[in-house]
mmCIF file of C-alpha atoms in Angstrom:
data_model
loop_
_atom_site.group_PDB
_atom_site.id
_atom_site.type_symbol
_atom_site.label_atom_id
_atom_site.label_comp_id
_atom_site.label_asym_id
_atom_site.label_seq_id
_atom_site.Cartn_x
_atom_site.Cartn_y
_atom_site.Cartn_z
ATOM 1 C CA MET A 1 -65.720 -104.211 -48.076
ATOM 2 C CA VAL A 2 -67.876 -105.974 -50.673
ATOM 3 C CA VAL A 3 -69.297 -104.233 -53.737
ATOM 4 C CA ASN A 4 -72.828 -103.879 -52.298
ATOM 5 C CA GLU A 5 -71.510 -102.192 -49.159
ATOM 6 C CA SER A 6 -69.368 -99.886 -51.292
ATOM 7 C CA ILE A 7 -72.401 -98.778 -53.315
ATOM 8 C CA VAL A 8 -74.414 -98.188 -50.134
ATOM 9 C CA PHE A 9 -71.575 -96.096 -48.707
ATOM 10 C CA HIS A 10 -71.321 -93.999 -51.889
ATOM 11 C CA ILE A 11 -75.078 -93.408 -51.865
ATOM 12 C CA ALA A 12 -74.829 -92.254 -48.257
ATOM 13 C CA ALA A 13 -71.898 -90.005 -49.171
ATOM 14 C CA LEU A 14 -73.970 -88.643 -52.073
ATOM 15 C CA TYR A 15 -76.542 -87.460 -49.538
ATOM 16 C CA ILE A 16 -73.802 -85.449 -47.793
ATOM 17 C CA VAL A 17 -72.775 -83.950 -51.144
ATOM 18 C CA PHE A 18 -76.410 -83.046 -51.838
ATOM 19 C CA ARG A 19 -76.670 -81.189 -48.527
ATOM 20 C CA TYR A 20 -73.397 -79.328 -49.123
ATOM 21 C CA MET A 21 -74.502 -78.197 -52.591
ATOM 22 C CA HIS A 22 -77.725 -76.826 -51.183
ATOM 23 C CA CYS A 23 -75.717 -74.867 -48.639
ATOM 24 C CA PHE A 24 -73.720 -73.178 -51.401
ATOM 25 C CA PHE A 25 -76.384 -72.712 -54.085
ATOM 26 C CA ASP A 26 -80.041 -71.786 -54.438
ATOM 27 C CA VAL A 27 -81.882 -75.078 -54.995
ATOM 28 C CA MET A 28 -84.991 -73.309 -56.332
ATOM 29 C CA ARG A 29 -83.072 -72.187 -59.419
ATOM 30 C CA ALA A 30 -82.003 -75.705 -60.434
ATOM 31 C CA LYS A 31 -84.182 -77.938 -62.613
ATOM 32 C CA LYS A 32 -85.277 -81.049 -60.715
ATOM 33 C CA GLY A 33 -85.077 -83.454 -63.660
ATOM 34 C CA THR A 34 -81.629 -82.257 -64.656
ATOM 35 C CA GLY A 35 -80.477 -82.381 -61.038
ATOM 36 C CA LEU A 36 -81.574 -85.994 -60.529
ATOM 37 C CA ALA A 37 -79.851 -87.130 -63.712
ATOM 38 C CA ALA A 38 -76.685 -85.227 -62.776
ATOM 39 C CA TYR A 39 -76.502 -86.859 -59.347
ATOM 40 C CA VAL A 40 -77.003 -90.351 -60.819
ATOM 41 C CA LEU A 41 -74.231 -89.746 -63.367
ATOM 42 C CA TYR A 42 -71.985 -88.375 -60.622
ATOM 43 C CA LEU A 43 -72.537 -91.505 -58.502
ATOM 44 C CA CYS A 44 -71.667 -93.771 -61.427
ATOM 45 C CA ALA A 45 -68.549 -91.733 -62.221
ATOM 46 C CA VAL A 46 -67.352 -91.862 -58.590
ATOM 47 C CA CYS A 47 -67.745 -95.647 -58.482
ATOM 48 C CA LEU A 48 -65.812 -95.915 -61.747
ATOM 49 C CA VAL A 49 -62.958 -93.707 -60.489
ATOM 50 C CA GLU A 50 -62.681 -95.833 -57.334
ATOM 51 C CA MET A 51 -62.136 -98.937 -59.447
ATOM 52 C CA LEU A 52 -59.266 -97.357 -61.419
ATOM 53 C CA PRO A 53 -55.677 -97.796 -60.143
ATOM 54 C CA MET A 54 -54.834 -94.150 -59.388
ATOM 55 C CA PRO A 55 -52.480 -92.496 -56.872
ATOM 56 C CA GLY A 56 -54.153 -90.812 -53.914
ATOM 57 C CA LEU A 57 -53.599 -87.227 -55.081
ATOM 58 C CA ALA A 58 -54.806 -88.019 -58.613
ATOM 59 C CA ALA A 59 -57.925 -89.705 -57.233
ATOM 60 C CA PHE A 60 -58.611 -86.633 -55.092
ATOM 61 C CA ALA A 61 -58.230 -84.331 -58.110
ATOM 62 C CA ALA A 62 -60.588 -86.556 -60.139
ATOM 63 C CA ASP A 63 -63.227 -86.438 -57.376
ATOM 64 C CA VAL A 64 -62.932 -82.636 -57.164
ATOM 65 C CA PHE A 65 -63.384 -82.389 -60.927
ATOM 66 C CA LEU A 66 -66.508 -84.568 -60.794
ATOM 67 C CA LEU A 67 -67.954 -82.418 -58.021
ATOM 68 C CA TYR A 68 -67.162 -79.306 -60.039
ATOM 69 C CA LEU A 69 -69.069 -80.764 -62.992
ATOM 70 C CA LEU A 70 -71.984 -81.604 -60.687
ATOM 71 C CA ALA A 71 -72.074 -78.005 -59.438
ATOM 72 C CA GLN A 72 -72.727 -76.789 -62.999
ATOM 73 C CA ILE A 73 -76.438 -77.577 -62.602
ATOM 74 C CA TYR A 74 -76.640 -74.714 -60.090
ATOM 75 C CA HIS A 75 -76.510 -70.982 -60.713
ATOM 76 C CA GLY A 76 -73.393 -69.243 -59.449
ATOM 77 C CA LYS A 77 -69.863 -68.082 -60.197
ATOM 78 C CA GLN A 78 -67.353 -70.661 -61.383
ATOM 79 C CA GLY A 79 -65.022 -69.763 -58.516
ATOM 80 C CA LYS A 80 -67.793 -70.517 -56.049
ATOM 81 C CA LYS A 81 -68.445 -73.880 -57.713
ATOM 82 C CA LEU A 82 -64.754 -74.782 -57.562
ATOM 83 C CA LEU A 83 -64.693 -73.769 -53.899
ATOM 84 C CA ALA A 84 -67.699 -76.007 -53.180
ATOM 85 C CA ALA A 85 -66.090 -78.972 -54.939
ATOM 86 C CA SER A 86 -62.754 -78.534 -53.171
ATOM 87 C CA LEU A 87 -64.328 -78.044 -49.761
ATOM 88 C CA VAL A 88 -66.683 -81.038 -50.012
ATOM 89 C CA GLN A 89 -63.997 -83.430 -51.190
ATOM 90 C CA GLY A 90 -61.480 -81.957 -48.758
ATOM 91 C CA MET A 91 -63.835 -82.475 -45.810
ATOM 92 C CA ASN A 92 -64.459 -86.059 -46.947
ATOM 93 C CA LEU A 93 -60.695 -86.639 -47.028
ATOM 94 C CA PHE A 94 -60.229 -85.081 -43.582
ATOM 95 C CA CYS A 95 -62.987 -87.294 -42.143
ATOM 96 C CA GLU A 96 -61.427 -90.370 -43.707
ATOM 97 C CA THR A 97 -58.006 -89.454 -42.321
ATOM 98 C CA LEU A 98 -59.429 -88.869 -38.848
ATOM 99 C CA ALA A 99 -61.345 -92.182 -38.960
ATOM 100 C CA VAL A 100 -58.246 -94.111 -40.063
ATOM 101 C CA TYR A 101 -56.152 -92.806 -37.174
ATOM 102 C CA MET A 102 -58.983 -93.289 -34.674
ATOM 103 C CA LEU A 103 -59.083 -96.990 -35.659
ATOM 104 C CA TYR A 104 -55.367 -97.312 -36.366
ATOM 105 C CA ASP A 105 -54.944 -100.207 -33.901
ATOM 106 C CA CYS A 106 -58.062 -102.022 -35.107
ATOM 107 C CA ARG A 107 -56.747 -103.327 -38.427
ATOM 108 C CA VAL A 108 -57.270 -106.944 -39.323
ATOM 109 C CA ASP A 109 -54.835 -108.374 -41.868
ATOM 110 C CA GLY A 110 -53.805 -104.884 -42.925
ATOM 111 C CA ALA A 111 -57.374 -103.745 -43.537
ATOM 112 C CA TYR A 112 -60.075 -101.951 -41.590
ATOM 113 C CA GLY A 113 -63.537 -103.228 -40.793
ATOM 114 C CA ARG A 114 -66.785 -101.705 -41.935
ATOM 115 C CA GLU A 115 -66.851 -99.690 -38.685
ATOM 116 C CA MET A 116 -64.478 -97.195 -40.304
ATOM 117 C CA TYR A 117 -66.987 -96.367 -43.033
ATOM 118 C CA TYR A 118 -69.712 -95.836 -40.467
ATOM 119 C CA ILE A 119 -67.428 -93.430 -38.611
ATOM 120 C CA ILE A 120 -66.514 -91.602 -41.850
ATOM 121 C CA PHE A 121 -70.194 -91.072 -42.692
ATOM 122 C CA LEU A 122 -71.035 -89.989 -39.134
ATOM 123 C CA LEU A 123 -68.159 -87.494 -39.039
ATOM 124 C CA ALA A 124 -69.018 -86.123 -42.495
ATOM 125 C CA TYR A 125 -72.677 -85.739 -41.550
ATOM 126 C CA LEU A 126 -71.938 -83.983 -38.253
ATOM 127 C CA ILE A 127 -69.428 -81.591 -39.881
ATOM 128 C CA GLU A 128 -71.884 -80.769 -42.669
ATOM 129 C CA ARG A 129 -74.591 -79.996 -40.121
ATOM 130 C CA VAL A 130 -72.225 -77.735 -38.184
ATOM 131 C CA MET A 131 -71.161 -75.876 -41.328
ATOM 132 C CA GLU A 132 -74.762 -75.554 -42.515
ATOM 133 C CA LYS A 133 -75.805 -74.157 -39.142
ATOM 134 C CA PHE A 134 -72.924 -71.780 -38.448
ATOM 135 C CA CYS A 135 -70.739 -71.307 -41.559
ATOM 136 C CA PHE A 136 -73.081 -71.146 -44.569
ATOM 137 C CA ARG A 137 -75.787 -68.710 -43.538
ATOM 138 C CA ASN A 138 -74.823 -65.947 -45.979
ATOM 139 C CA ILE A 139 -72.906 -67.644 -48.777
ATOM 140 C CA LYS A 140 -75.988 -67.891 -51.016
ATOM 141 C CA GLU A 141 -76.258 -64.111 -51.059
ATOM 142 C CA ASP A 142 -74.720 -62.174 -53.962
ATOM 143 C CA THR A 143 -72.053 -60.476 -51.911
ATOM 144 C CA ALA A 144 -68.429 -59.627 -52.663
ATOM 145 C CA LEU A 145 -67.593 -63.195 -53.708
ATOM 146 C CA LYS A 146 -63.967 -62.329 -54.358
ATOM 147 C CA HIS A 147 -63.230 -63.225 -50.725
ATOM 148 C CA TRP A 148 -65.152 -66.496 -50.967
ATOM 149 C CA ASP A 149 -63.193 -67.433 -54.095
ATOM 150 C CA LEU A 150 -59.908 -66.962 -52.244
ATOM 151 C CA LEU A 151 -61.066 -69.477 -49.625
ATOM 152 C CA ILE A 152 -60.466 -72.266 -52.132
ATOM 153 C CA PHE A 153 -56.826 -72.268 -50.999
ATOM 154 C CA LEU A 154 -57.818 -73.254 -47.454
ATOM 155 C CA PRO A 155 -59.130 -76.775 -48.208
ATOM 156 C CA LEU A 156 -56.466 -77.317 -50.883
ATOM 157 C CA ILE A 157 -53.598 -76.416 -48.531
ATOM 158 C CA SER A 158 -55.185 -78.596 -45.850
ATOM 159 C CA VAL A 159 -55.348 -81.499 -48.313
ATOM 160 C CA VAL A 160 -51.666 -81.069 -49.152
ATOM 161 C CA MET A 161 -50.865 -81.198 -45.434
ATOM 162 C CA VAL A 162 -52.812 -84.461 -45.113
ATOM 163 C CA PHE A 163 -50.919 -86.020 -48.006
ATOM 164 C CA VAL A 164 -47.632 -84.877 -46.453
ATOM 165 C CA LEU A 165 -48.686 -86.607 -43.221
ATOM 166 C CA ILE A 166 -49.386 -89.805 -45.161
ATOM 167 C CA ALA A 167 -46.142 -89.542 -47.170
ATOM 168 C CA PHE A 168 -44.053 -89.404 -43.971
ATOM 169 C CA GLU A 169 -45.879 -92.537 -42.743
ATOM 170 C CA GLN A 170 -46.941 -91.068 -39.457
ATOM 171 C CA LYS A 171 -47.958 -94.114 -37.390
ATOM 172 C CA SER A 172 -48.761 -92.435 -34.097
ATOM 173 C CA ARG A 173 -52.497 -92.795 -33.469
ATOM 174 C CA SER A 174 -52.680 -89.797 -31.141
ATOM 175 C CA VAL A 175 -50.673 -87.517 -33.444
ATOM 176 C CA GLY A 176 -52.688 -88.496 -36.522
ATOM 177 C CA THR A 177 -56.015 -88.105 -34.722
ATOM 178 C CA ALA A 178 -55.042 -84.689 -33.327
ATOM 179 C CA PHE A 179 -53.779 -83.578 -36.745
ATOM 180 C CA GLY A 180 -56.987 -84.642 -38.543
ATOM 181 C CA ALA A 181 -59.245 -83.040 -35.920
ATOM 182 C CA GLY A 182 -57.143 -79.865 -35.988
ATOM 183 C CA ILE A 183 -57.396 -79.542 -39.775
ATOM 184 C CA ILE A 184 -61.190 -79.936 -39.596
ATOM 185 C CA CYS A 185 -61.495 -77.362 -36.798
ATOM 186 C CA LEU A 186 -59.262 -74.904 -38.653
ATOM 187 C CA ASN A 187 -61.478 -75.080 -41.743
ATOM 188 C CA LEU A 188 -64.636 -74.678 -39.652
ATOM 189 C CA ILE A 189 -63.264 -71.640 -37.801
ATOM 190 C CA VAL A 190 -62.094 -69.844 -40.955
ATOM 191 C CA PHE A 191 -65.375 -70.439 -42.781
ATOM 192 C CA TYR A 192 -67.315 -69.286 -39.717
ATOM 193 C CA ILE A 193 -65.329 -66.030 -39.541
ATOM 194 C CA CYS A 194 -65.764 -65.380 -43.277
ATOM 195 C CA ASP A 195 -69.489 -66.070 -43.014
ATOM 196 C CA GLU A 196 -69.778 -63.587 -40.140
ATOM 197 C CA LEU A 197 -67.921 -60.938 -42.157
ATOM 198 C CA SER A 198 -70.154 -61.593 -45.139
ATOM 199 C CA GLY A 199 -73.237 -61.268 -42.931
ATOM 200 C CA ALA A 200 -71.973 -57.953 -41.553
ATOM 201 C CA TYR A 201 -71.434 -56.691 -45.107
ATOM 202 C CA ILE A 202 -74.996 -57.681 -46.081
ATOM 203 C CA LYS A 203 -76.440 -55.862 -43.063
ATOM 204 C CA LEU A 204 -74.376 -52.775 -43.884
ATOM 205 C CA LYS A 205 -75.637 -52.832 -47.457
ATOM 206 C CA GLU A 206 -79.248 -53.232 -46.295
ATOM 207 C CA SER A 207 -78.821 -50.365 -43.827
ATOM 208 C CA ALA A 208 -77.636 -48.114 -46.661
ATOM 209 C CA LEU A 209 -80.704 -49.035 -48.720
ATOM 210 C CA VAL A 210 -83.023 -48.381 -45.772
ATOM 211 C CA ALA A 211 -81.327 -45.013 -45.155
ATOM 212 C CA ARG A 212 -81.900 -44.014 -48.780
ATOM 213 C CA GLN A 213 -85.527 -45.139 -48.579
ATOM 214 C CA LEU A 214 -86.060 -43.041 -45.461
ATOM 215 C CA GLU A 215 -84.455 -40.079 -47.208
ATOM 216 C CA SER A 216 -86.750 -40.496 -50.209
ATOM 217 C CA TYR A 217 -89.835 -40.746 -47.982
ATOM 218 C CA SER A 218 -88.730 -37.629 -46.095
ATOM 219 C CA ASN A 219 -88.253 -35.774 -49.375
ATOM 220 C CA GLN A 220 -91.690 -36.871 -50.594
ATOM 221 C CA LEU A 221 -93.277 -35.798 -47.314
ATOM 222 C CA ASN A 222 -91.781 -32.324 -47.727
ATOM 223 C CA VAL A 223 -93.092 -32.203 -51.293
ATOM 224 C CA VAL A 224 -96.604 -33.131 -50.135
ATOM 225 C CA MET A 225 -96.547 -30.590 -47.321
ATOM 226 C CA ARG A 226 -95.479 -27.805 -49.701
ATOM 227 C CA SER A 227 -98.160 -28.869 -52.159
ATOM 228 C CA GLU A 228 -100.881 -28.782 -49.502
ATOM 229 C CA GLU A 229 -99.728 -25.355 -48.386
ATOM 230 C CA LYS A 230 -100.027 -24.020 -51.941
ATOM 231 C CA VAL A 231 -103.466 -25.596 -52.329
ATOM 232 C CA ARG A 232 -104.635 -23.902 -49.137
ATOM 233 C CA GLY A 233 -103.294 -20.581 -50.422
ATOM 234 C CA LEU A 234 -105.046 -21.044 -53.753
ATOM 235 C CA ARG A 235 -108.305 -21.951 -52.037
ATOM 236 C CA HIS A 236 -108.073 -18.801 -49.899
ATOM 237 C CA ASP A 237 -107.671 -16.571 -52.980
ATOM 238 C CA LEU A 238 -109.875 -18.644 -55.270
ATOM 239 C CA LYS A 239 -112.735 -16.109 -55.415
ATOM 240 C CA HIS A 240 -110.321 -13.384 -56.539
ATOM 241 C CA HIS A 241 -108.845 -15.623 -59.218
ATOM 242 C CA LEU A 242 -112.280 -16.594 -60.508
ATOM 243 C CA SER A 243 -113.338 -12.946 -60.637
ATOM 244 C CA GLU A 244 -110.260 -12.052 -62.654
ATOM 245 C CA ILE A 245 -110.795 -14.974 -65.060
ATOM 246 C CA ARG A 246 -114.472 -14.025 -65.542
ATOM 247 C CA LEU A 247 -113.542 -10.391 -66.220
ATOM 248 C CA LEU A 248 -110.936 -11.382 -68.812
ATOM 249 C CA SER A 249 -113.381 -13.794 -70.393
ATOM 250 C CA GLU A 250 -116.120 -11.123 -70.676
ATOM 251 C CA GLN A 251 -113.612 -8.876 -72.388
ATOM 252 C CA GLY A 252 -112.843 -11.622 -74.898
ATOM 253 C CA LYS A 253 -109.211 -11.892 -73.897
ATOM 254 C CA ALA A 254 -108.727 -15.625 -74.481
ATOM 255 C CA ARG A 255 -104.909 -15.470 -74.484
ATOM 256 C CA GLU A 256 -104.873 -13.602 -71.198
ATOM 257 C CA VAL A 257 -107.224 -16.198 -69.679
ATOM 258 C CA ALA A 258 -104.937 -19.040 -70.828
ATOM 259 C CA ALA A 259 -101.866 -17.246 -69.468
ATOM 260 C CA TYR A 260 -103.603 -16.598 -66.143
ATOM 261 C CA VAL A 261 -104.622 -20.250 -65.774
ATOM 262 C CA GLN A 262 -101.092 -21.322 -66.722
ATOM 263 C CA ASN A 263 -99.674 -19.125 -63.965
ATOM 264 C CA MET A 264 -102.097 -20.727 -61.497
ATOM 265 C CA GLN A 265 -100.944 -24.204 -62.562
ATOM 266 C CA ALA A 266 -97.287 -23.244 -62.251
ATOM 267 C CA ASP A 267 -97.939 -21.884 -58.796
ATOM 268 C CA LEU A 268 -99.518 -25.194 -57.772
ATOM 269 C CA LEU A 269 -96.489 -27.211 -58.836
ATOM 270 C CA SER A 270 -94.458 -28.155 -55.776
ATOM 271 C CA GLU A 271 -90.722 -27.713 -55.750
ATOM 272 C CA GLY A 272 -89.088 -31.119 -55.940
ATOM 273 C CA GLU A 273 -92.176 -32.906 -57.310
ATOM 274 C CA HIS A 274 -91.100 -34.068 -60.746
ATOM 275 C CA ILE A 275 -93.486 -37.023 -61.087
ATOM 276 C CA SER A 276 -96.783 -37.910 -59.462
ATOM 277 C CA SER A 277 -97.863 -41.422 -60.445
ATOM 278 C CA GLY A 278 -99.763 -42.129 -57.238
ATOM 279 C CA ASN A 279 -97.420 -44.961 -56.246
ATOM 280 C CA ALA A 280 -95.733 -43.689 -53.079
ATOM 281 C CA ASP A 281 -92.715 -45.996 -53.297
ATOM 282 C CA ILE A 282 -91.841 -44.958 -56.850
ATOM 283 C CA ASP A 283 -92.708 -41.270 -56.467
ATOM 284 C CA SER A 284 -90.619 -40.786 -53.334
ATOM 285 C CA LEU A 285 -87.517 -42.526 -54.704
ATOM 286 C CA VAL A 286 -87.644 -41.160 -58.253
ATOM 287 C CA ASN A 287 -88.371 -37.596 -57.107
ATOM 288 C CA LEU A 288 -85.334 -37.723 -54.823
ATOM 289 C CA LEU A 289 -83.055 -39.006 -57.599
ATOM 290 C CA LEU A 290 -84.501 -36.650 -60.214
ATOM 291 C CA GLU A 291 -83.777 -33.714 -57.934
ATOM 292 C CA ARG A 292 -80.090 -34.596 -58.135
ATOM 293 C CA ALA A 293 -80.281 -35.334 -61.879
ATOM 294 C CA LYS A 294 -81.860 -31.966 -62.718
ATOM 295 C CA ARG A 295 -79.129 -30.184 -60.771
ATOM 296 C CA GLU A 296 -76.293 -32.018 -62.508
ATOM 297 C CA LEU A 297 -77.583 -32.704 -66.051
ATOM 298 C CA GLU A 298 -78.745 -30.561 -68.927
ATOM 299 C CA SER A 299 -81.563 -32.773 -70.261
ATOM 300 C CA VAL A 300 -83.707 -34.951 -67.987
ATOM 301 C CA ARG A 301 -86.918 -36.602 -69.139
ATOM 302 C CA CYS A 302 -89.063 -38.921 -67.053
ATOM 303 C CA ARG A 303 -92.392 -40.608 -67.745
ATOM 304 C CA VAL A 304 -94.023 -42.871 -65.149
ATOM 305 C CA SER A 305 -97.340 -44.655 -65.598
ATOM 306 C CA VAL A 306 -97.949 -47.348 -62.993
ATOM 307 C CA PRO A 307 -100.833 -48.445 -60.747
ATOM 308 C CA ARG A 308 -101.084 -47.035 -57.259
ATOM 309 C CA GLU A 309 -100.493 -50.427 -55.598
ATOM 310 C CA LEU A 310 -97.988 -52.900 -57.056
ATOM 311 C CA ASP A 311 -97.006 -56.119 -55.283
ATOM 312 C CA MET A 312 -93.343 -55.122 -55.107
ATOM 313 C CA THR A 313 -91.539 -54.056 -51.957
ATOM 314 C CA ALA A 314 -89.986 -50.628 -51.494
ATOM 315 C CA PHE A 315 -86.707 -52.442 -50.780
ATOM 316 C CA ASP A 316 -86.729 -54.028 -54.261
ATOM 317 C CA TRP A 317 -87.645 -50.699 -55.900
ATOM 318 C CA ASN A 318 -84.697 -49.142 -54.103
ATOM 319 C CA ILE A 319 -82.250 -51.743 -55.377
ATOM 320 C CA ILE A 320 -83.402 -51.489 -59.007
ATOM 321 C CA LEU A 321 -84.049 -47.769 -59.447
ATOM 322 C CA GLY A 322 -81.439 -46.648 -56.932
ATOM 323 C CA ASN A 323 -78.568 -48.557 -58.542
ATOM 324 C CA LEU A 324 -79.554 -47.912 -62.159
ATOM 325 C CA MET A 325 -80.292 -44.206 -61.732
ATOM 326 C CA ASP A 326 -77.172 -43.621 -59.640
ATOM 327 C CA ASN A 327 -75.033 -45.242 -62.346
ATOM 328 C CA ALA A 328 -76.875 -43.389 -65.125
ATOM 329 C CA ILE A 329 -76.532 -39.973 -63.471
ATOM 330 C CA GLU A 330 -72.855 -40.560 -62.697
ATOM 331 C CA ALA A 331 -72.107 -41.601 -66.291
ATOM 332 C CA ALA A 332 -74.161 -38.766 -67.823
ATOM 333 C CA GLU A 333 -72.374 -36.174 -65.657
ATOM 334 C CA LYS A 334 -69.067 -37.079 -67.321
ATOM 335 C CA SER A 335 -70.453 -36.947 -70.878
ATOM 336 C CA GLU A 336 -70.843 -34.035 -73.267
ATOM 337 C CA ASP A 337 -74.618 -34.339 -73.836
ATOM 338 C CA ARG A 338 -75.441 -34.811 -70.106
ATOM 339 C CA PHE A 339 -78.653 -36.608 -71.036
ATOM 340 C CA LEU A 340 -80.956 -38.888 -68.981
ATOM 341 C CA GLN A 341 -84.269 -40.464 -69.970
ATOM 342 C CA ILE A 342 -86.437 -42.651 -67.721
ATOM 343 C CA ARG A 343 -89.578 -44.532 -68.706
ATOM 344 C CA ILE A 344 -91.555 -46.720 -66.310
ATOM 345 C CA ARG A 345 -94.869 -48.176 -67.444
ATOM 346 C CA TYR A 346 -97.185 -51.016 -66.485
ATOM 347 C CA GLN A 347 -99.250 -53.000 -68.948
ATOM 348 C CA ARG A 348 -101.209 -56.236 -68.508
ATOM 349 C CA GLY A 349 -99.315 -57.514 -65.509
ATOM 350 C CA MET A 350 -95.900 -56.575 -66.866
ATOM 351 C CA LEU A 351 -93.683 -53.777 -65.604
ATOM 352 C CA PHE A 352 -91.338 -52.139 -68.108
ATOM 353 C CA ILE A 353 -88.397 -49.980 -67.044
ATOM 354 C CA GLN A 354 -86.086 -48.224 -69.473
ATOM 355 C CA ILE A 355 -83.216 -45.953 -68.466
ATOM 356 C CA ARG A 356 -81.105 -44.281 -71.166
ATOM 357 C CA ASN A 357 -78.176 -41.975 -70.511
ATOM 358 C CA SER A 358 -75.295 -40.438 -72.379
ATOM 359 C CA TYR A 359 -71.737 -41.497 -71.598
ATOM 360 C CA SER A 360 -68.233 -40.777 -72.766
ATOM 361 C CA GLY A 361 -65.379 -43.197 -73.278
ATOM 362 C CA GLU A 362 -65.234 -46.826 -74.293
ATOM 363 C CA ARG A 363 -67.490 -49.400 -72.630
ATOM 364 C CA ILE A 364 -65.757 -52.555 -71.411
ATOM 365 C CA MET A 365 -67.559 -55.829 -70.797
ATOM 366 C CA SER A 366 -66.209 -57.677 -67.734
ATOM 367 C CA GLU A 367 -67.852 -60.812 -66.294
ATOM 368 C CA GLY A 368 -71.195 -60.040 -67.881
ATOM 369 C CA ARG A 369 -71.320 -56.371 -66.883
ATOM 370 C CA TYR A 370 -70.320 -53.085 -68.478
ATOM 371 C CA LEU A 371 -67.606 -50.877 -67.052
ATOM 372 C CA SER A 372 -66.352 -47.534 -68.303
ATOM 373 C CA THR A 373 -62.638 -47.176 -68.878
ATOM 374 C CA LYS A 374 -62.398 -44.927 -65.822
ATOM 375 C CA ASP A 375 -64.271 -47.420 -63.637
ATOM 376 C CA TYR A 376 -62.134 -50.222 -64.989
ATOM 377 C CA ASP A 377 -58.953 -48.392 -64.052
ATOM 378 C CA ARG A 378 -60.172 -47.562 -60.574
ATOM 379 C CA GLY A 379 -60.390 -51.209 -59.555
ATOM 380 C CA ASP A 380 -62.407 -51.161 -56.314
ATOM 381 C CA ASP A 381 -65.008 -48.705 -57.623
ATOM 382 C CA ALA A 382 -65.498 -50.941 -60.621
ATOM 383 C CA LEU A 383 -66.243 -53.863 -58.339
ATOM 384 C CA VAL A 384 -68.832 -51.843 -56.437
ATOM 385 C CA HIS A 385 -70.418 -50.678 -59.703
ATOM 386 C CA GLY A 386 -70.623 -54.275 -60.937
ATOM 387 C CA LEU A 387 -72.006 -55.445 -57.599
ATOM 388 C CA GLY A 388 -74.908 -53.003 -57.971
ATOM 389 C CA ILE A 389 -75.751 -54.400 -61.415
ATOM 390 C CA ARG A 390 -75.605 -57.954 -60.046
ATOM 391 C CA ASN A 391 -78.032 -56.965 -57.289
ATOM 392 C CA VAL A 392 -80.377 -55.498 -59.899
ATOM 393 C CA ARG A 393 -80.239 -58.748 -61.882
ATOM 394 C CA ARG A 394 -81.021 -60.706 -58.726
ATOM 395 C CA ILE A 395 -84.185 -58.679 -58.071
ATOM 396 C CA VAL A 396 -85.235 -58.893 -61.734
ATOM 397 C CA GLU A 397 -84.885 -62.679 -61.632
ATOM 398 C CA LYS A 398 -86.884 -62.720 -58.398
ATOM 399 C CA TYR A 399 -89.866 -61.407 -60.380
ATOM 400 C CA ASP A 400 -89.219 -63.805 -63.306
ATOM 401 C CA GLY A 401 -88.057 -60.921 -65.454
ATOM 402 C CA SER A 402 -85.252 -60.138 -67.853
ATOM 403 C CA MET A 403 -82.765 -57.313 -68.265
ATOM 404 C CA GLU A 404 -80.988 -56.184 -71.420
ATOM 405 C CA ILE A 405 -78.043 -53.782 -71.454
ATOM 406 C CA SER A 406 -76.729 -52.197 -74.630
ATOM 407 C CA SER A 407 -74.590 -49.227 -75.641
ATOM 408 C CA ALA A 408 -74.242 -47.500 -79.000
ATOM 409 C CA ASP A 409 -73.579 -43.993 -80.321
ATOM 410 C CA GLY A 410 -72.772 -42.626 -76.879
ATOM 411 C CA ILE A 411 -76.085 -43.828 -75.335
ATOM 412 C CA PHE A 412 -76.220 -46.469 -72.593
ATOM 413 C CA ASP A 413 -79.582 -48.281 -72.578
ATOM 414 C CA VAL A 414 -80.959 -50.550 -69.830
ATOM 415 C CA ARG A 415 -84.299 -52.288 -70.380
ATOM 416 C CA ILE A 416 -86.072 -54.363 -67.756
ATOM 417 C CA MET A 417 -89.240 -56.408 -67.990
ATOM 418 C CA MET A 418 -90.766 -58.013 -64.881
ATOM 419 C CA TYR A 419 -93.995 -59.773 -64.005
ATOM 420 C CA VAL A 420 -95.414 -57.797 -61.078
ATOM 421 C CA PRO A 421 -99.067 -58.253 -60.032
ATOM 422 C CA VAL A 422 -101.260 -55.492 -58.625
ATOM 423 C CA LYS A 423 -101.997 -55.762 -54.917
ATOM 424 C CA GLU A 424 -105.470 -56.959 -54.089
ATOM 425 C CA ARG A 425 -107.419 -54.518 -51.985
ATOM 426 C CA THR A 426 -108.628 -55.959 -48.698
#
């Protein structure tokens, strides 16, 4: 194959790589200019590696390393990037092996014609389309990626098996073709099963969030019903209350008037209604969580000042406030001060959330998230705790916001800033 044909083939293969990368990673979070330059540099590096006299396994490792470097332009865990690089290059190797054995009897002077490269590209394209359609529907989600990271051994073991096949100089066309097709099918089946399991986990997680949202709405409905009942009772006895206030006022008993009015206000307060910002999504969720906090903690303070209608879904509110307040209440329960403070305010298109709580024990930073020593020792619980924080970060980034986490003097402090517009009234 001449140099021009080689460059054309590598450009075509680069298109397959591009599609694979966009199956693994969120393309919207990658800079276009940086991405274009990275792909051009990757193409040049691949052509250079092909010209170097390297053993097959070393050339494969070099190609995986180049793909891993290319994946750095995308946002994601390093294990996920290594998996993407290994899988893409592994699939390319499997397609090449299958094409070689399919055309094993078509060699001319010990070499293959350009038909083999057409077959390699066609196989690679078809396999990528199958994986994109059936095997990569949930991998972009921030799920328990520990299982995805372990999948890196599947393409690597398959590659070793291919090199063993080549080392033993298997010359049977039927055996080689069946072996190559079997390796490809095995990888497809395993990735399909893992994708299905990941999808089931996502649905289970969403169901839990919906269940909590329904619980918070139910709690808020009960609060409203109790409040309306008290208002009706006050309205029924209003003339008696006014008569008593007028009598006390005529007698010059200002303190008694203030005490009487204070008793009326206390009577109007509904049990379970700790905040009343007017925003139904926030009020229902925060009131539900504050009910638990006031039962378990000694000091709970909450201030909420937000518009009635914010362009933010109840699902996103649930992920942010649900995860952060659950973690804060759990940590404060185990501390000596048992303290929780919540501030939510809206100003000039920006939403500010601050949650501070007391904690006991040393805080450990692991993979960009804080764990307590007890959570760290528990293992699985620590992973769940960290997963909640990662989900919060994902929602914050969705609204072009930022989140800062700090801890000092026994106080854990989470601050969030997001750009959330007010809904336009129709």
